[in-house]
Coordinates of C-alpha atoms in Angstrom, one line a residue:
X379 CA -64.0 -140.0 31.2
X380 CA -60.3 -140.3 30.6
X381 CA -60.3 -141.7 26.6
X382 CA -62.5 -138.6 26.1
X383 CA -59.9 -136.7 27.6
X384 CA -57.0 -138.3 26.1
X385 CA -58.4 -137.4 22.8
X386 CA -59.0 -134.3 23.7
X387 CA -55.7 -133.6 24.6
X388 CA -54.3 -135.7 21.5
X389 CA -56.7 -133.4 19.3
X390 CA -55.5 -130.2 20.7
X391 CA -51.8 -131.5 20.6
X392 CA -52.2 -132.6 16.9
X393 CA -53.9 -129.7 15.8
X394 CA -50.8 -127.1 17.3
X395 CA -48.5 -129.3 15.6
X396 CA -49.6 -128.4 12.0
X397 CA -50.0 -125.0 12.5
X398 CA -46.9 -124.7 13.5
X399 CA -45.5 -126.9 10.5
X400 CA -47.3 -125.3 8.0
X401 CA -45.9 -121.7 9.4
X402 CA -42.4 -123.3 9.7
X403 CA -42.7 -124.1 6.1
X404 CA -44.0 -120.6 5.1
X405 CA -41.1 -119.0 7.2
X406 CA -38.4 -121.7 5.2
X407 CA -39.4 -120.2 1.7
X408 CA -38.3 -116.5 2.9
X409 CA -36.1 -116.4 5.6
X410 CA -32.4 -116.1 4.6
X411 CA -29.9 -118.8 4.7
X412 CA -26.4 -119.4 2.8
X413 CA -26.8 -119.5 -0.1
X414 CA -29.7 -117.3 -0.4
X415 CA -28.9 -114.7 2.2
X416 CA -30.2 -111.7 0.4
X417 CA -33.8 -113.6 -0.2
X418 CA -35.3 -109.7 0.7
X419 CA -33.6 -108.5 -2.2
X420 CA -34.7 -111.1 -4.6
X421 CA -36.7 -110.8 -7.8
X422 CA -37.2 -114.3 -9.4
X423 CA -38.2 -114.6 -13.3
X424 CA -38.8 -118.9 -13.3
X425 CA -41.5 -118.9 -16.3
X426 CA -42.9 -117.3 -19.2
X427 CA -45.1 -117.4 -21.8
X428 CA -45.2 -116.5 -25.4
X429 CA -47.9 -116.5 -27.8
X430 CA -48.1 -116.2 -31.7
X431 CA -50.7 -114.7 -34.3
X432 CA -51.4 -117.8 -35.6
X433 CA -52.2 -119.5 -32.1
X434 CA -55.4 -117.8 -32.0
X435 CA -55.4 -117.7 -27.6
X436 CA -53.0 -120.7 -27.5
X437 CA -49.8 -119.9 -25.3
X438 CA -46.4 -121.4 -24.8
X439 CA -45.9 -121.5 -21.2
X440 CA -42.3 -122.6 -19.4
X441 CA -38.6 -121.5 -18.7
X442 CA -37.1 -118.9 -20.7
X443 CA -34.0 -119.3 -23.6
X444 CA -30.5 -117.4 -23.4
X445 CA -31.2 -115.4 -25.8
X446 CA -34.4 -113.8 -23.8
X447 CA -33.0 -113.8 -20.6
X448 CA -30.1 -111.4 -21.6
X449 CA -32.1 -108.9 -24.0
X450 CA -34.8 -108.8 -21.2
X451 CA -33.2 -108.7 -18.0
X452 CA -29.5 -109.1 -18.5
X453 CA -30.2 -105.3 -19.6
X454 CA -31.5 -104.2 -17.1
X455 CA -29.6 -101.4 -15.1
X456 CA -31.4 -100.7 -11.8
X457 CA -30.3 -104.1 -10.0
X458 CA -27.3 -104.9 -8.7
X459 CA -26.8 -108.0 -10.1
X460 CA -28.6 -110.8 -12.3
X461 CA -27.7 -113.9 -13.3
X462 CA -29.1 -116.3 -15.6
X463 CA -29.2 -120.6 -15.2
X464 CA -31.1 -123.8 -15.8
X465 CA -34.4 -123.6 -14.2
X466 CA -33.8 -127.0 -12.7
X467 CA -30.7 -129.2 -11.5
X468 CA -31.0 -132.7 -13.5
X469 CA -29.3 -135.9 -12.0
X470 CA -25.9 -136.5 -14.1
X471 CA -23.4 -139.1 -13.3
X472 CA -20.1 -138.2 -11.8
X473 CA -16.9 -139.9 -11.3
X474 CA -13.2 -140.4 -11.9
X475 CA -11.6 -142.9 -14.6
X476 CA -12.1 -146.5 -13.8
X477 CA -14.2 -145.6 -11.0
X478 CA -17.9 -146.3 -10.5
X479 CA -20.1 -143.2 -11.0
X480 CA -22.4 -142.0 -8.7
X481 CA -25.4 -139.6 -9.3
X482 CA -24.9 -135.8 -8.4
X483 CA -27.6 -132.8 -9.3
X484 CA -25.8 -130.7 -11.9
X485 CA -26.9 -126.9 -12.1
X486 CA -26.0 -125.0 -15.2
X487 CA -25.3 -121.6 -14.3
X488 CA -23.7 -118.7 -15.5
X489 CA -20.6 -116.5 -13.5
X490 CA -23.0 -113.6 -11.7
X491 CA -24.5 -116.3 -10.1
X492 CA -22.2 -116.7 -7.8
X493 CA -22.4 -112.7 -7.1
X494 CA -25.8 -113.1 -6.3
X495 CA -26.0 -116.2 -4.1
X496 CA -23.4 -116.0 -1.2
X497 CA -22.3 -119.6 -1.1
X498 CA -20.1 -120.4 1.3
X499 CA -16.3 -121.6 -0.2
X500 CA -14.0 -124.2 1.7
X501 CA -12.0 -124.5 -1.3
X502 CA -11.0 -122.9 -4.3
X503 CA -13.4 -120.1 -5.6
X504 CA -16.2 -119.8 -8.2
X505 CA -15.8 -119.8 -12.1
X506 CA -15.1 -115.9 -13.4
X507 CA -16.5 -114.0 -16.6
X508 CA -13.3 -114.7 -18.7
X509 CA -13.7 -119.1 -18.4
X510 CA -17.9 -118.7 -18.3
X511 CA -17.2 -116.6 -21.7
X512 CA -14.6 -119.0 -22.7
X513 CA -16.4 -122.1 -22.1
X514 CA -14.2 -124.3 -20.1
X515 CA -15.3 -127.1 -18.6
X516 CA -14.9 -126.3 -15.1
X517 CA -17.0 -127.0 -11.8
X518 CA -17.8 -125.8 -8.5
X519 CA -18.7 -128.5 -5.8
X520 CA -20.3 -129.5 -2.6
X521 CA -18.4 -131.1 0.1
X522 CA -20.3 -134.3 -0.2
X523 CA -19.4 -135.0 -3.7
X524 CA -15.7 -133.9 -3.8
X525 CA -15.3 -136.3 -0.5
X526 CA -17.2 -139.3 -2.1
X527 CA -14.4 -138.6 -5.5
X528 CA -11.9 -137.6 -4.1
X529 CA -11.7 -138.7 -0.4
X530 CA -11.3 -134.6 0.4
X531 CA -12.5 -131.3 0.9
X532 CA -9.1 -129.8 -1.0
X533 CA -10.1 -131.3 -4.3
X534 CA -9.9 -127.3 -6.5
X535 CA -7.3 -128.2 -9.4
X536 CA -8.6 -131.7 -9.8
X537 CA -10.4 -133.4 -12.9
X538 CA -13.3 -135.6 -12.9
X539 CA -16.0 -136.7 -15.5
X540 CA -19.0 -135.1 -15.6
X541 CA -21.5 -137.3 -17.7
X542 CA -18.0 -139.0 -19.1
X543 CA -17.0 -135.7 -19.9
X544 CA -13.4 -134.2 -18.3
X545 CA -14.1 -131.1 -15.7
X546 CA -11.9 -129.2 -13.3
X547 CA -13.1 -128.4 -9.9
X548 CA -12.2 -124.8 -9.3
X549 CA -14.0 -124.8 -6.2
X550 CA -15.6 -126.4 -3.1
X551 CA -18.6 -125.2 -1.1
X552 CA -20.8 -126.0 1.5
X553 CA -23.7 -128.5 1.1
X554 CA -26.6 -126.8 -0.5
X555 CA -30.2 -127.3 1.3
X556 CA -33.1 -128.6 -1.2
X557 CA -35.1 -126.0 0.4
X558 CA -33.0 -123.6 -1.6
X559 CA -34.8 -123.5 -4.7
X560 CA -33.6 -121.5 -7.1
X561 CA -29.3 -122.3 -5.7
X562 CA -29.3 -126.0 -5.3
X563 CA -27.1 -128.3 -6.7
X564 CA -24.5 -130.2 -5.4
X565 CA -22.6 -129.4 -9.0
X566 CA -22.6 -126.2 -11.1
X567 CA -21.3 -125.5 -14.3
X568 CA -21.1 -123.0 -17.0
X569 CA -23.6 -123.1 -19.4
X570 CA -21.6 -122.3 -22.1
X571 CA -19.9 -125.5 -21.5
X572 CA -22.6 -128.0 -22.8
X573 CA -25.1 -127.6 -25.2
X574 CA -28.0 -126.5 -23.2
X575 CA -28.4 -122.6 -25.0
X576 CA -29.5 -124.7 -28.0
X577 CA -32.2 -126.3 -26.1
X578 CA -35.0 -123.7 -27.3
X579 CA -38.3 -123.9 -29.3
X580 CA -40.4 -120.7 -30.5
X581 CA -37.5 -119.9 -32.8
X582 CA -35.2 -119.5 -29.6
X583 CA -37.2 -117.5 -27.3
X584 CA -38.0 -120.1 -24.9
X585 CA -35.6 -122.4 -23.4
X586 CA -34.5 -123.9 -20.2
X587 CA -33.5 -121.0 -18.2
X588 CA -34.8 -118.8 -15.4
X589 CA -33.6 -115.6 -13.7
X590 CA -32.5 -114.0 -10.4
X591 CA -32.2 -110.5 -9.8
X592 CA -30.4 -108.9 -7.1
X593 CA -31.8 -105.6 -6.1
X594 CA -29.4 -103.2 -4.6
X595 CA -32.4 -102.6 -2.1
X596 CA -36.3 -103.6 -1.2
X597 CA -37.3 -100.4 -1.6
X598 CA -36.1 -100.9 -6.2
X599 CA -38.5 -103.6 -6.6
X600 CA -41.1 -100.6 -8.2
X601 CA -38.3 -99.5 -10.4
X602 CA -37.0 -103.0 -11.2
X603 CA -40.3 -104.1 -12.8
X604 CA -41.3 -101.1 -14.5
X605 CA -37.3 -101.3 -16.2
X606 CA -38.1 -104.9 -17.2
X607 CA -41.5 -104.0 -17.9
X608 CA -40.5 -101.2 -20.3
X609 CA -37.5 -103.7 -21.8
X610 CA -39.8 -106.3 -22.4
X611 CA -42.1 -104.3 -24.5
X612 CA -38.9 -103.2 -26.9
X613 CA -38.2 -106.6 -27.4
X614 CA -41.9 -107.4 -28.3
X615 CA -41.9 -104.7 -30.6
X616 CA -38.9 -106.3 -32.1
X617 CA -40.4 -110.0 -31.9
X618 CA -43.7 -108.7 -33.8
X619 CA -42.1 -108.7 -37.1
X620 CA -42.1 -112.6 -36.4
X621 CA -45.9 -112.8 -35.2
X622 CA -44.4 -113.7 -31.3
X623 CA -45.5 -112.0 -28.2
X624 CA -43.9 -112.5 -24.7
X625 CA -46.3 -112.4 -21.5

C-alpha cells in the first residue's frame, strides 16, 4: 500500500515539523540576541491597571504614564538599570526636504535605554541624559533607514524630518529584529522631544509607557519585586487621597 504509506510518512514528517516550530518560537522569545542580550536579567512592566472608588469593580487596564513609571520603578534601587519608553513603535513618516517620505517605526524612548539594551553602533552613539533632559530633537537609526535617506551608513551629524519635524541622527545601529519586542524600532527618540508624556488619562497615572529593568543578576528578581512591590504601595497610599488604586 504505498499512498498509505506516503501518508504515513507525510503525517509523521508534518507532525515533527511543528513541534519543532512551535519550540523554535518558544526558544526566540528567551534566548539572547543584540539588542536584548541580557534577556536573563530582564524584568518587564508592559501594563497596568488602576481602579477608582467610584468604579465600583471597574478597572483601567493599559500602558503606564511618565509620571508612574518614575515614582514606581525609576526609584527603585536594587536593579542595575531601568529605562522607561513607548509601549509600542508607531509608523511615522521620514524623509529629507524635497524628498518623498518613506514610513519608518519610531520608538520613543528615554537615555537608560540604551544602557539596558546592547544595540550594536556602526555610527555615532546613543542620545545621553543631558540632551534626553534637554529635549533635543535627536535620533538614533537603523542602517536601513539612514541608507534609504541618506545613501550611507556614516549619516551621525545629519538632519532629517521626522513627521515634517527637523532631527539629528546622533547615531547608527544595526537592524533591529521584530522578534525583539520590547527594543524594536528602526527609529528612536527622546520622549521629551514630542508630546507623548501628555498622552495620559486617570489624571496622569496611565499613559503610553512601559518599563524594563535590568537586574544586576537572576538571582535579584525576589528582591526586585518585593522593592517595587513595597514602592508601589507608597505611591497608593499617596494616590488614595484621590480615590485611585494601582494593580
Amino acid at each position: 500500500y504505498p499512498l498509505i504509506s506516503v501518508i504515513s510518512i507525510a503525517g509523521t514528517a508534518l507532525s515533527i515539523f511543528l513541534i519543532m516550530l512551535v519550540v523554535m518560537l518558544q526558544q526566540v522569545k528567551v534566548a539572547p540576541f543584540s539588542p536584548e542580550s541580557n534577556r536573563d536579567r530582564f524584568l518587564h512592566v508592559h501594563y497596568m491597571s488602576i481602579s477608582h472608588k467610584d468604579w465600583g469593580d471597574g478597572t483601567s487596564n493599559g500602558p503606564m504614564s511618565v509620571r508612574t513609571a518614575r515614582e514606581i520603578y525609576k526609584s527603585l534601587k536594587t536593579p542595575e538599570a531601568v529605562t522607561i519608553y513607548c509601549s509600542m513603535p508607531v509608523s511615522t513618516p521620514v524623509s529629507l526636504p524635497a524628498m518623498p517620505a518613506i514610513g519608518a517605526d519610531v520608538r520613543e524612548t528615554d537615555d537608560t535605554f540604551f544602557k539596558v539594551f546592547d544595540f550594536r553602533f556602526v555610527n555615532g552613539k546613543p542620545y545621553d541624559e543631558a540632551t534626553f533632559n534637554a529635549g533635543t530633537p535627536v535620533a538614533v537609526i537603523t542602517e536601513s533607514i539612514s541608507r534609504a535617506l541618506f545613501g550611507s551608513t556614516e549619516s551621525a551629524g545629519k538632519e532629517f524630518l521626522l513627521n515634517h519635524a527637523p532631527y539629528r541622527v546622533v547615531g547608527v545601529v544595526k537592524d533591529v529584529s521584530t522578534l525583539a519586542d520590547a527594543s524594536y524600532g528602526q527609529v528612536w527618540i527622546p520622549f521629551t522631544s514630542t508630546d507623548l508624556p501628555n498622552d495620559t488619562w486617570s489624571d496622569q497615572h496611565m499613559g503610553m509607557m512601559s518599563v524594563t529593568i535590568l537586574a544586576r543578576s537572576h538571582d535579584d528578581f525576589g528582591e526586585i519585586r518585593a522593592e517595587a512591590k513595597r514602592r508601589m504601595s507608597e505611591y497608593n497610599s499617596i494616590l488614595a487621597d484621590q480615590g485611585y488604586t494601582l494593580i
